[in-house]
Coordinates of C-alpha atoms and ligand atoms in Angstrom, one line a residue:
M80 CA 97.6 -105.5 75.5
I81 CA 94.3 -107.1 76.4
T82 CA 91.9 -108.1 73.7
L83 CA 88.2 -107.7 74.6
L84 CA 85.6 -109.7 73.0
D85 CA 82.7 -107.2 72.9
Y86 CA 79.8 -108.4 70.9
G87 CA 77.8 -105.3 71.5
A88 CA 75.3 -106.6 74.1
G89 CA 75.9 -104.6 77.2
N90 CA 78.1 -102.9 79.7
V91 CA 81.6 -103.7 78.7
R92 CA 82.8 -100.3 79.7
S93 CA 83.3 -101.4 83.3
V94 CA 85.6 -104.2 82.2
I95 CA 87.5 -101.8 80.0
N96 CA 87.7 -99.3 82.9
A97 CA 88.9 -101.9 85.3
I98 CA 91.6 -103.2 83.0
E99 CA 92.8 -99.7 82.1
R100 CA 92.8 -98.8 85.8
L101 CA 95.3 -101.7 86.2
G102 CA 97.6 -100.0 83.6
E103 CA 96.8 -102.2 80.6
T104 CA 95.5 -101.1 77.2
V105 CA 92.4 -102.7 75.7
R106 CA 91.7 -103.5 72.1
S107 CA 88.2 -104.5 71.1
V108 CA 87.7 -107.4 68.7
R109 CA 86.5 -106.2 65.3
S110 CA 86.9 -109.5 63.4
G111 CA 87.7 -113.1 63.9
A112 CA 91.3 -112.4 63.0
D113 CA 91.6 -110.2 66.1
I114 CA 90.7 -113.2 68.2
S115 CA 93.3 -115.3 66.6
A116 CA 95.9 -112.5 67.1
A117 CA 95.1 -111.9 70.7
E118 CA 97.7 -112.4 73.5
K119 CA 95.2 -112.4 76.3
L120 CA 91.5 -112.5 75.6
V121 CA 88.8 -111.3 77.9
F122 CA 85.2 -112.3 77.1
P123 CA 82.6 -110.5 79.3
G124 CA 79.3 -112.1 78.3
V125 CA 76.2 -110.0 78.9
G126 CA 72.5 -110.6 78.2
A127 CA 71.0 -113.9 77.2
F128 CA 72.7 -117.1 76.2
G129 CA 70.7 -117.6 72.9
S130 CA 71.3 -114.1 71.6
M131 CA 75.0 -114.2 72.6
M132 CA 75.5 -117.4 70.6
Q133 CA 73.6 -116.0 67.6
I134 CA 75.7 -112.8 67.5
L135 CA 78.9 -114.8 67.9
H136 CA 77.8 -116.9 64.8
Q137 CA 76.7 -113.8 62.8
K138 CA 80.0 -112.1 63.4
Q139 CA 81.9 -115.4 62.6
Y140 CA 83.6 -115.4 65.9
V141 CA 82.8 -119.0 66.8
D142 CA 85.5 -120.8 64.9
P143 CA 88.4 -118.5 65.8
L144 CA 87.2 -118.6 69.4
R145 CA 87.1 -122.4 69.5
E146 CA 90.6 -122.4 67.9
Y147 CA 91.9 -120.0 70.5
L148 CA 90.5 -122.0 73.4
K149 CA 91.7 -125.3 72.0
A150 CA 95.2 -123.9 71.8
D151 CA 95.0 -123.2 75.6
R152 CA 95.8 -119.5 75.2
P153 CA 95.1 -117.0 78.1
F154 CA 91.4 -116.5 78.3
L155 CA 89.2 -114.9 81.0
G156 CA 85.4 -115.5 80.6
I157 CA 83.1 -113.5 82.8
C158 CA 79.5 -114.5 83.6
L159 CA 78.0 -115.5 80.2
G160 CA 81.6 -115.7 79.0
L161 CA 81.9 -118.7 81.4
Q162 CA 78.5 -120.2 80.3
A163 CA 79.5 -120.0 76.6
L164 CA 82.2 -122.5 77.2
F165 CA 79.7 -125.3 77.9
Q166 CA 77.6 -127.4 75.5
G167 CA 74.3 -125.6 75.8
S168 CA 72.0 -123.8 78.2
E169 CA 68.4 -124.3 79.5
E170 CA 68.0 -120.6 78.7
A171 CA 68.2 -121.3 75.0
A172 CA 67.0 -124.9 74.1
G173 CA 68.5 -126.1 70.8
I174 CA 71.3 -123.6 70.7
D175 CA 74.8 -125.0 71.0
G176 CA 77.4 -123.3 73.2
L177 CA 81.1 -123.5 72.3
G178 CA 81.3 -127.0 73.8
L179 CA 84.8 -126.7 75.3
I180 CA 83.7 -128.1 78.6
P181 CA 81.3 -131.1 78.7
G182 CA 78.2 -130.0 80.7
M183 CA 75.2 -127.7 80.6
V184 CA 74.1 -124.4 82.0
K185 CA 71.0 -124.8 84.2
R186 CA 68.5 -122.4 85.8
F187 CA 68.6 -122.2 89.6
D188 CA 65.9 -124.5 91.0
I189 CA 65.9 -123.3 94.6
R190 CA 63.6 -121.7 97.2
R191 CA 65.5 -118.4 97.3
S192 CA 65.2 -115.4 95.1
V193 CA 66.3 -115.8 91.5
P194 CA 68.4 -114.0 90.1
H195 CA 71.2 -114.6 92.6
I196 CA 72.2 -111.0 92.9
G197 CA 74.9 -109.7 95.2
W198 CA 78.1 -110.4 97.0
N199 CA 79.0 -114.0 97.8
G200 CA 82.2 -116.0 98.7
L201 CA 84.3 -118.6 97.0
I202 CA 85.3 -122.1 98.1
A203 CA 88.6 -122.9 96.3
K204 CA 89.0 -126.4 94.8
Q205 CA 92.4 -126.1 93.1
P206 CA 95.3 -123.6 93.3
S207 CA 95.2 -120.8 90.8
R208 CA 97.2 -117.7 90.0
I209 CA 94.0 -115.6 90.4
F210 CA 94.0 -116.2 94.2
N211 CA 97.3 -114.4 94.6
G212 CA 97.1 -111.8 97.3
L213 CA 93.6 -112.8 98.4
T214 CA 92.8 -114.0 101.9
G215 CA 89.9 -116.2 100.8
E216 CA 87.4 -114.2 102.9
E217 CA 86.6 -111.7 100.1
K218 CA 83.2 -111.6 98.5
F219 CA 82.5 -111.1 94.8
Y220 CA 79.6 -109.7 92.9
F221 CA 77.3 -112.1 91.2
V222 CA 74.2 -111.5 89.1
H223 CA 72.7 -114.5 87.3
S224 CA 69.8 -116.9 87.1
Y225 CA 71.7 -119.7 85.5
H226 CA 74.8 -121.6 86.6
V227 CA 77.2 -124.1 84.9
V228 CA 77.0 -127.8 85.7
P229 CA 80.2 -129.5 84.3
Q230 CA 80.0 -133.3 83.7
D231 CA 83.0 -133.8 86.0
E232 CA 84.8 -131.8 88.6
S233 CA 88.2 -131.6 86.9
T234 CA 87.7 -128.0 85.7
V235 CA 86.1 -126.6 88.9
L236 CA 88.1 -123.8 90.4
T237 CA 85.6 -122.6 93.0
Y238 CA 82.2 -123.3 94.4
T239 CA 79.7 -120.9 95.9
D240 CA 76.6 -121.6 98.0
Y241 CA 73.2 -120.2 97.3
D242 CA 70.6 -122.6 98.6
C243 CA 72.6 -125.1 96.5
R244 CA 76.3 -125.4 95.9
F245 CA 77.2 -124.3 92.4
V246 CA 80.3 -123.9 90.3
S247 CA 81.3 -120.2 90.4
S248 CA 84.5 -120.5 88.4
I249 CA 86.5 -122.9 86.3
Q250 CA 90.1 -123.2 85.3
M251 CA 91.6 -125.4 82.6
G252 CA 95.2 -124.6 81.8
N253 CA 95.3 -121.0 80.7
I254 CA 91.5 -120.8 80.5
I255 CA 89.8 -119.2 83.5
A256 CA 86.2 -118.2 83.6
T257 CA 84.1 -116.8 86.5
Q258 CA 80.4 -116.6 87.1
F259 CA 81.0 -113.5 89.2
H260 CA 82.1 -110.1 87.9
P261 CA 85.6 -109.2 88.9
E262 CA 85.2 -105.8 87.3
K263 CA 82.3 -105.1 89.7
S264 CA 83.9 -106.6 92.8
G265 CA 85.8 -103.7 94.2
D266 CA 89.5 -104.1 95.1
A267 CA 89.3 -107.9 95.4
G268 CA 87.9 -108.1 91.8
L269 CA 90.6 -105.8 90.5
R270 CA 93.1 -108.1 92.1
I271 CA 91.7 -111.1 90.3
L272 CA 91.9 -109.2 87.0
K273 CA 95.5 -108.3 87.7
N274 CA 96.3 -111.9 88.5
F275 CA 94.8 -113.1 85.3
M276 CA 96.9 -110.5 83.3
D277 CA 100.1 -111.5 85.1
T278 CA 100.5 -114.9 83.5
D279 CA 103.9 -115.4 85.2
T280 CA 102.3 -115.4 88.6
Q281 CA 102.5 -118.7 90.5
K282 CA 99.4 -120.8 91.3
V283 CA 98.5 -120.5 95.0
Q284 CA 95.6 -121.6 97.3
P285 CA 94.0 -118.7 99.0
A286 CA 95.2 -118.3 102.6
R287 CA 91.8 -119.4 103.9
S288 CA 89.0 -121.0 101.9
P289 CA 85.6 -121.0 103.7
Q290 CA 83.7 -124.2 104.2
Q291 CA 80.6 -122.6 103.0
T292 CA 79.6 -119.2 101.7
N293 CA 76.7 -116.9 102.2
L294 CA 75.1 -114.1 100.1
A295 CA 75.7 -110.8 101.8
K296 CA 73.0 -108.3 102.5
R297 CA 73.8 -105.3 100.4
I298 CA 74.0 -101.7 101.5
I299 CA 73.2 -99.4 98.6
A300 CA 73.8 -95.6 98.4
C301 CA 71.2 -93.7 96.4
L302 CA 71.8 -90.4 94.7
D303 CA 68.7 -88.6 93.6
V304 CA 70.0 -86.3 90.8
R305 CA 68.5 -83.3 89.0
S306 CA 69.3 -79.9 87.7
N307 CA 69.0 -77.1 90.3
D308 CA 67.6 -73.7 89.4
Q309 CA 71.1 -72.6 88.2
G310 CA 71.2 -75.5 85.8
D311 CA 73.8 -77.5 87.6
L312 CA 73.4 -81.2 88.0
V313 CA 73.3 -81.9 91.7
V314 CA 72.5 -84.6 94.2
T315 CA 69.4 -83.6 96.0
K316 CA 67.2 -85.2 98.7
G317 CA 63.6 -84.7 99.5
D318 CA 61.4 -85.0 102.5
Q319 CA 58.6 -87.3 101.3
Y320 CA 59.8 -86.4 97.8
D321 CA 59.8 -82.6 98.2
V322 CA 63.3 -81.7 97.4
R323 CA 62.9 -77.9 97.8
E324 CA 63.8 -76.0 100.9
K325 CA 62.8 -72.3 101.0
G326 CA 61.9 -72.6 97.3
A327 CA 65.3 -73.8 96.1
V328 CA 66.3 -77.4 95.2
R329 CA 68.5 -78.8 98.0
N330 CA 72.1 -79.3 96.9
L331 CA 73.9 -82.1 98.7
G332 CA 76.9 -82.4 96.4
K333 CA 78.2 -83.5 93.0
P334 CA 77.1 -86.9 91.7
V335 CA 80.5 -88.2 90.6
E336 CA 82.3 -87.1 93.7
L337 CA 79.7 -88.5 96.0
A338 CA 79.6 -91.8 94.2
G339 CA 83.4 -92.0 94.6
R340 CA 83.1 -91.3 98.3
Y341 CA 80.5 -94.0 98.8
Y342 CA 82.6 -96.5 96.9
T343 CA 85.6 -95.8 99.1
E344 CA 83.4 -96.1 102.2
G345 CA 82.2 -99.6 101.2
A346 CA 78.9 -99.2 99.4
D347 CA 78.0 -102.5 97.8
E348 CA 76.2 -100.8 95.0
I349 CA 75.3 -97.3 93.9
T350 CA 72.1 -96.1 92.4
F351 CA 71.5 -92.9 90.5
L352 CA 67.9 -91.7 90.1
N353 CA 67.4 -88.9 87.6
I354 CA 64.3 -87.7 89.4
T355 CA 63.1 -85.3 86.8
G356 CA 63.5 -87.9 84.0
F357 CA 59.8 -88.2 83.7
R358 CA 59.7 -84.8 82.1
D359 CA 63.2 -84.4 80.6
F360 CA 64.5 -86.6 77.9
P361 CA 67.6 -88.3 79.2
L362 CA 69.4 -88.5 75.8
K363 CA 68.9 -84.8 75.1
D364 CA 71.9 -83.1 76.6
M365 CA 73.1 -86.3 78.2
P366 CA 74.4 -85.1 81.6
M367 CA 73.5 -88.4 83.2
L368 CA 75.4 -90.4 80.6
K369 CA 78.4 -88.3 81.4
V370 CA 77.9 -88.8 85.1
L371 CA 77.8 -92.6 84.5
E372 CA 80.9 -92.5 82.3
A373 CA 82.9 -90.6 84.8
T374 CA 81.7 -92.6 87.7
S375 CA 82.4 -96.0 86.2
K376 CA 86.0 -95.0 85.6
H377 CA 86.7 -95.2 89.4
V378 CA 83.8 -97.0 91.0
F379 CA 84.0 -100.8 90.7
V380 CA 80.8 -101.9 92.2
P381 CA 77.4 -102.2 90.3
L382 CA 75.8 -99.0 89.1
T383 CA 72.1 -98.7 88.6
I384 CA 70.5 -95.8 86.8
G385 CA 66.8 -94.8 86.8
G386 CA 64.7 -91.9 85.5
G387 CA 63.1 -91.4 82.1
I388 CA 63.5 -94.9 80.8
R389 CA 60.5 -95.0 78.4
D390 CA 59.7 -94.5 74.7
Y391 CA 60.1 -90.9 73.7
T392 CA 59.6 -88.6 70.6
D393 CA 61.8 -85.5 70.5
E394 CA 60.9 -82.1 69.1
S395 CA 62.0 -83.0 65.6
G396 CA 59.6 -86.0 65.6
R397 CA 62.4 -88.6 66.0
E398 CA 61.2 -91.6 68.0
Y399 CA 63.4 -93.3 70.6
T400 CA 62.5 -96.6 72.3
A401 CA 63.0 -97.3 76.0
L402 CA 65.4 -99.9 74.8
E403 CA 67.5 -97.3 73.0
V404 CA 67.5 -95.1 76.2
A405 CA 68.5 -98.1 78.3
S406 CA 71.2 -99.1 75.8
A407 CA 72.8 -95.7 76.0
Y408 CA 72.9 -96.0 79.8
F409 CA 74.5 -99.5 79.6
R410 CA 77.1 -98.3 77.1
S411 CA 77.9 -95.5 79.5
G412 CA 78.6 -97.8 82.4
A413 CA 75.3 -98.8 84.0
D414 CA 74.8 -102.4 85.0
K415 CA 71.1 -102.1 85.7
V416 CA 68.4 -99.7 84.7
S417 CA 65.4 -98.9 86.9
I418 CA 62.0 -98.1 85.5
G419 CA 59.5 -96.1 87.6
S420 CA 56.6 -94.3 86.0
D421 CA 56.6 -96.3 82.8
A422 CA 56.3 -99.6 84.8
V423 CA 53.0 -98.4 86.3
L424 CA 51.6 -97.6 82.9
I425 CA 52.8 -100.9 81.5
V426 CA 51.1 -102.8 84.3
E427 CA 47.9 -100.8 83.9
D428 CA 47.9 -101.7 80.2
Y429 CA 48.6 -105.4 81.0
L430 CA 45.7 -105.5 83.5
Q431 CA 43.4 -103.8 80.9
Q432 CA 44.4 -106.1 78.1
G433 CA 44.7 -109.2 80.2
R434 CA 48.0 -110.2 78.6
P435 CA 51.5 -108.8 78.0
S436 CA 52.0 -106.6 74.9
G437 CA 55.3 -108.3 74.3
R438 CA 56.8 -104.9 73.4
S439 CA 56.9 -103.1 76.8
A440 CA 60.1 -101.5 78.0
I441 CA 60.4 -104.2 80.7
E442 CA 60.1 -107.1 78.2
E443 CA 62.3 -105.5 75.6
I444 CA 65.1 -104.6 77.9
A445 CA 65.0 -107.9 79.7
R446 CA 65.1 -109.8 76.4
V447 CA 68.2 -108.0 75.3
Y448 CA 70.1 -107.4 78.5
G449 CA 68.6 -110.2 80.8
N450 CA 66.1 -109.9 83.6
Q451 CA 68.8 -109.0 86.1
A452 CA 69.4 -105.7 84.3
V453 CA 65.8 -104.5 84.8
V454 CA 64.9 -103.0 88.2
I455 CA 61.4 -101.7 88.9
S456 CA 61.4 -98.6 91.1
I457 CA 58.1 -98.3 93.0
D458 CA 57.0 -95.1 94.6
P459 CA 54.1 -96.0 96.8
R460 CA 52.1 -94.0 99.3
R461 CA 49.9 -95.4 102.1
V462 CA 46.2 -95.0 101.7
Y463 CA 44.3 -95.7 104.9
V464 CA 40.9 -97.5 104.9
D465 CA 38.4 -98.5 107.5
S466 CA 38.1 -102.1 106.3
P467 CA 39.6 -104.4 103.8
A468 CA 36.3 -104.4 101.9
A469 CA 36.6 -100.7 101.3
V470 CA 38.8 -101.1 98.2
R471 CA 39.6 -103.8 95.6
H472 CA 43.3 -103.6 96.3
P473 CA 45.3 -106.0 98.6
V474 CA 45.0 -104.4 102.1
I475 CA 47.1 -105.0 105.2
E476 CA 46.3 -104.6 108.8
T477 CA 48.8 -102.1 110.1
A478 CA 50.4 -101.6 113.4
W479 CA 50.6 -97.8 112.6
P480 CA 47.0 -96.7 112.3
G481 CA 46.0 -93.8 110.1
P482 CA 45.1 -90.2 111.2
K483 CA 41.5 -91.2 112.0
G484 CA 42.6 -94.5 113.7
E485 CA 42.1 -96.5 110.5
R486 CA 43.6 -100.0 111.1
F487 CA 44.0 -100.9 107.4
C488 CA 45.9 -99.5 104.4
W489 CA 46.9 -100.3 100.9
Y490 CA 49.9 -98.9 99.0
Q491 CA 49.0 -96.8 96.1
C492 CA 51.5 -96.6 93.1
T493 CA 52.4 -93.1 91.9
I494 CA 54.1 -91.8 88.8
K495 CA 56.1 -88.6 88.0
G496 CA 58.0 -88.6 91.3
G497 CA 55.0 -89.1 93.5
R498 CA 53.0 -86.3 91.8
E499 CA 50.2 -88.5 90.5
G500 CA 48.5 -91.3 92.3
R501 CA 47.1 -94.2 90.3
D502 CA 44.5 -96.8 90.8
L503 CA 47.1 -99.6 91.2
D504 CA 48.7 -101.1 94.3
A505 CA 52.4 -101.8 94.9
V506 CA 51.9 -105.6 95.4
T507 CA 50.1 -106.1 92.1
L508 CA 52.7 -103.8 90.3
A509 CA 55.6 -105.9 91.6
Q510 CA 53.9 -109.2 90.7
V511 CA 53.1 -108.2 87.2
C512 CA 56.5 -106.7 86.6
E513 CA 58.1 -110.0 87.7
K514 CA 56.0 -111.8 85.2
L515 CA 57.0 -109.4 82.5
G516 CA 60.7 -110.1 83.2
A517 CA 61.9 -107.6 85.8
G518 CA 64.8 -108.9 87.9
E519 CA 64.6 -106.8 91.0
I520 CA 62.3 -104.4 92.9
L521 CA 63.5 -101.1 94.4
L522 CA 60.8 -100.4 96.9
N523 CA 60.6 -96.8 98.0
C524 CA 58.0 -95.4 100.3
I525 CA 56.9 -91.8 100.0
D526 CA 55.6 -91.7 103.6
R527 CA 59.0 -92.7 105.0
D528 CA 61.3 -91.0 102.5
G529 CA 63.7 -88.5 104.3
T530 CA 62.0 -89.0 107.7
N531 CA 64.8 -91.0 109.3
S532 CA 62.0 -93.0 111.1
G533 CA 63.0 -96.4 109.7
F534 CA 61.9 -98.6 106.8
D535 CA 58.2 -99.4 106.3
L536 CA 58.5 -103.1 107.3
E537 CA 54.8 -103.8 106.5
L538 CA 55.2 -102.6 103.0
I539 CA 58.4 -104.6 102.5
N540 CA 56.9 -107.8 103.8
A541 CA 53.8 -107.4 101.7
V542 CA 55.8 -106.9 98.5
K543 CA 58.5 -109.4 99.3
S544 CA 56.1 -112.2 100.1
A545 CA 54.4 -111.6 96.7
V546 CA 57.4 -112.0 94.5
S547 CA 60.4 -114.3 94.1
I548 CA 62.8 -111.7 92.8
P549 CA 65.1 -109.7 95.1
V550 CA 63.7 -106.6 96.8
I551 CA 65.7 -103.5 97.8
A552 CA 64.2 -101.9 100.9
S553 CA 64.3 -98.1 100.6
S554 CA 63.2 -94.9 102.4
G555 CA 63.4 -93.9 106.0
A556 CA 66.8 -95.2 107.2
G557 CA 67.9 -93.0 110.1
C558 CA 70.4 -95.1 112.1
P559 CA 72.3 -98.4 111.8
E560 CA 69.6 -100.2 113.9
H561 CA 67.2 -99.6 111.1
F562 CA 69.3 -101.7 108.7
L563 CA 69.4 -104.5 111.3
E564 CA 65.7 -104.2 111.7
V565 CA 65.0 -104.5 107.9
F566 CA 67.4 -107.4 107.5
T567 CA 66.0 -109.4 110.5
R568 CA 62.3 -108.6 110.3
T569 CA 61.9 -108.8 106.5
Q570 CA 63.4 -111.0 103.8
A571 CA 64.7 -107.9 101.8
E572 CA 68.1 -108.7 100.2
S573 CA 69.4 -105.2 100.4
A574 CA 68.7 -101.8 101.9
L575 CA 69.1 -98.4 100.3
A576 CA 69.6 -95.1 102.0
A577 CA 70.3 -91.5 100.9
G578 CA 69.9 -88.7 103.4
I579 CA 71.9 -90.1 106.2
F580 CA 74.8 -90.8 103.9
H581 CA 74.7 -87.4 102.1
R582 CA 74.5 -85.5 105.3
R583 CA 77.3 -87.6 106.9
E584 CA 75.0 -88.4 109.8
V585 CA 75.8 -92.1 109.5
P586 CA 78.6 -93.2 107.2
I587 CA 78.3 -96.5 105.4
T588 CA 81.3 -97.8 107.3
T589 CA 79.4 -97.2 110.6
V590 CA 76.4 -99.2 109.2
K591 CA 78.7 -102.0 108.2
Q592 CA 80.6 -102.1 111.5
F593 CA 77.3 -102.2 113.4
L594 CA 75.9 -105.0 111.2
A595 CA 79.1 -107.1 111.2
C596 CA 78.6 -110.4 113.1
K597 CA 74.8 -109.8 113.2
V598 CA 74.0 -110.3 109.6
E599 CA 76.1 -111.5 106.6
I600 CA 77.6 -108.4 104.9
R601 CA 80.5 -107.7 102.6
P602 CA 83.4 -106.7 104.9
Ligands
LIG706 O1 59.6 -92.4 86.9 O2 61.1 -93.9 85.6 O3 61.3 -91.4 85.4 O4 62.0 -92.6 87.4 C1 62.1 -91.6 88.3 C2 62.9 -92.1 89.5 O5 63.1 -91.0 90.3 C3 62.0 -93.1 90.3 O6 62.9 -94.2 90.6 C4 61.6 -92.3 91.5 O7 61.7 -93.2 92.7 C5 62.7 -91.2 91.6 N1 62.1 -90.0 92.2 C6 61.3 -89.2 91.5 N2 61.1 -88.1 92.3 C7 61.7 -88.3 93.4 C8 61.8 -87.3 94.5 O8 62.4 -87.6 95.6 N3 61.2 -86.2 94.4 N4 63.2 -90.0 94.3 C9 62.4 -89.5 93.4 C10 62.9 -91.1 94.9 C11 63.5 -92.1 96.8 C12 64.8 -92.7 97.0 C13 65.4 -92.2 98.2 C14 65.0 -93.1 99.3 C15 65.9 -93.1 100.5 N5 63.6 -91.0 96.0 O9 65.6 -92.5 95.9 O10 66.8 -92.2 97.9 O11 63.7 -92.8 99.7 O12 65.9 -91.8 101.1 P1 66.2 -91.7 102.6 O13 67.2 -92.7 103.0 O14 66.8 -90.3 102.7 O15 64.9 -91.8 103.4 P2 60.9 -92.6 86.2

């Protein structure tokens, strides 16, 4: 029996699913007494440090938790569940942590993108039972902007490199805590969870511990989902966003099945886009929530969901906030939500008012679930112009001139799945969204979508150089060489594809085999 400290902040479903997959039962903490009675306690912290500590205090969990830890009983902290063990965090000045380990939690002060999102390795500093069965070459999924800085090294279990060397897990007797997410780290992560639960397992060093680690470039499989004309929820795929062929919506498979296939083939992350979310209310008949629930039972890599994340009033006049919609997705197994159309409207409002509203979906969701949980999906289209002076948007000189030989273009944002162009460019959108608290950009390109002609490197370079958050390059992948191109000619942290995977033209395994030894990837 595993006791789970769920304080209601985010996606604990994945942790429950992972533990259940390993044959254990999970009981959630309902009172401080449950903590005291636990045999093995798992604390998957989610969200922001300040709100986590406030909720722990409100629920009167702090004292029983401190007692439990002081008694050196089996404990696994994950992400914020590691940070909570320290004295405090730069994320929440003046708010004390549990103070078990002397030291502080600090924000990354580095030249690379923050949050640190993706798969990275571990450098072992002491033997541990959690290394059992691992080779040492595995990578694990991280997503965080802050890292722990203990006063001395005695508790350090592993280090990880990301422009600096930081502590990625600690061990102190029976207390183990990781900055990475074992529940989102595929088979290697499940192995770590199992090793934690098997308290009799011996402490070992991994067979090989790397001298240094590198963040892997991520390969993401994207499933555009909508109802077809028969009312079935299907994975579809458009050509430049047109998903109909001979009048009917293309049907490329069932969402849960396909996600399972991509997990097995080695996808580093899976994204679902509910492409008609702009007109349907996602919480109405809730098919996407069911898709997420079912997927997260057998897919142990990060899941992102997009489509329809905005404020909404239903037929009976009941109002829902974007935060409520996002919360329903997180509870169903999503790790990140992606906001498309609403982000454009939010940025338009910001530019008009000259300041943030403080209440936009981006700000609200980032405040509760953390910046890393908010992805902005941009659907831009090229607009060619004769000269940079022709428009007031940032313009690039392009190597692919327009139909009339125009040498310049800008990238116009669209909403409602590309149906409506707005007077806003993709670079400005990305910059403002970062300011408002977005943690990552999913950069589509309508011109390249479904064309198999390669990613729009000019677009990716323009947006990537304007922001300091990670960028997912999307649209146009047709062969493994396109992934190499996007990873060597742009700074994009990850690349997403749909059509080539759905049609089995190029499996994910082939992309990874091709990239191995050329760029850092998760094996
Ligand atoms: O606006 O917040 O409701 O979100 C709607 C979401 O649905 C947005 O993220 C938007 O990108 C997406 N979407 C809307 N309509 C379509 C469509 O195709 N008709 N799909 C659509 C976007 C782009 C990618 C695609 C890549 C890779 N599709 O998802 O997977 O372009 O494709 P490829 O590798 O085959 O070239 P909101």
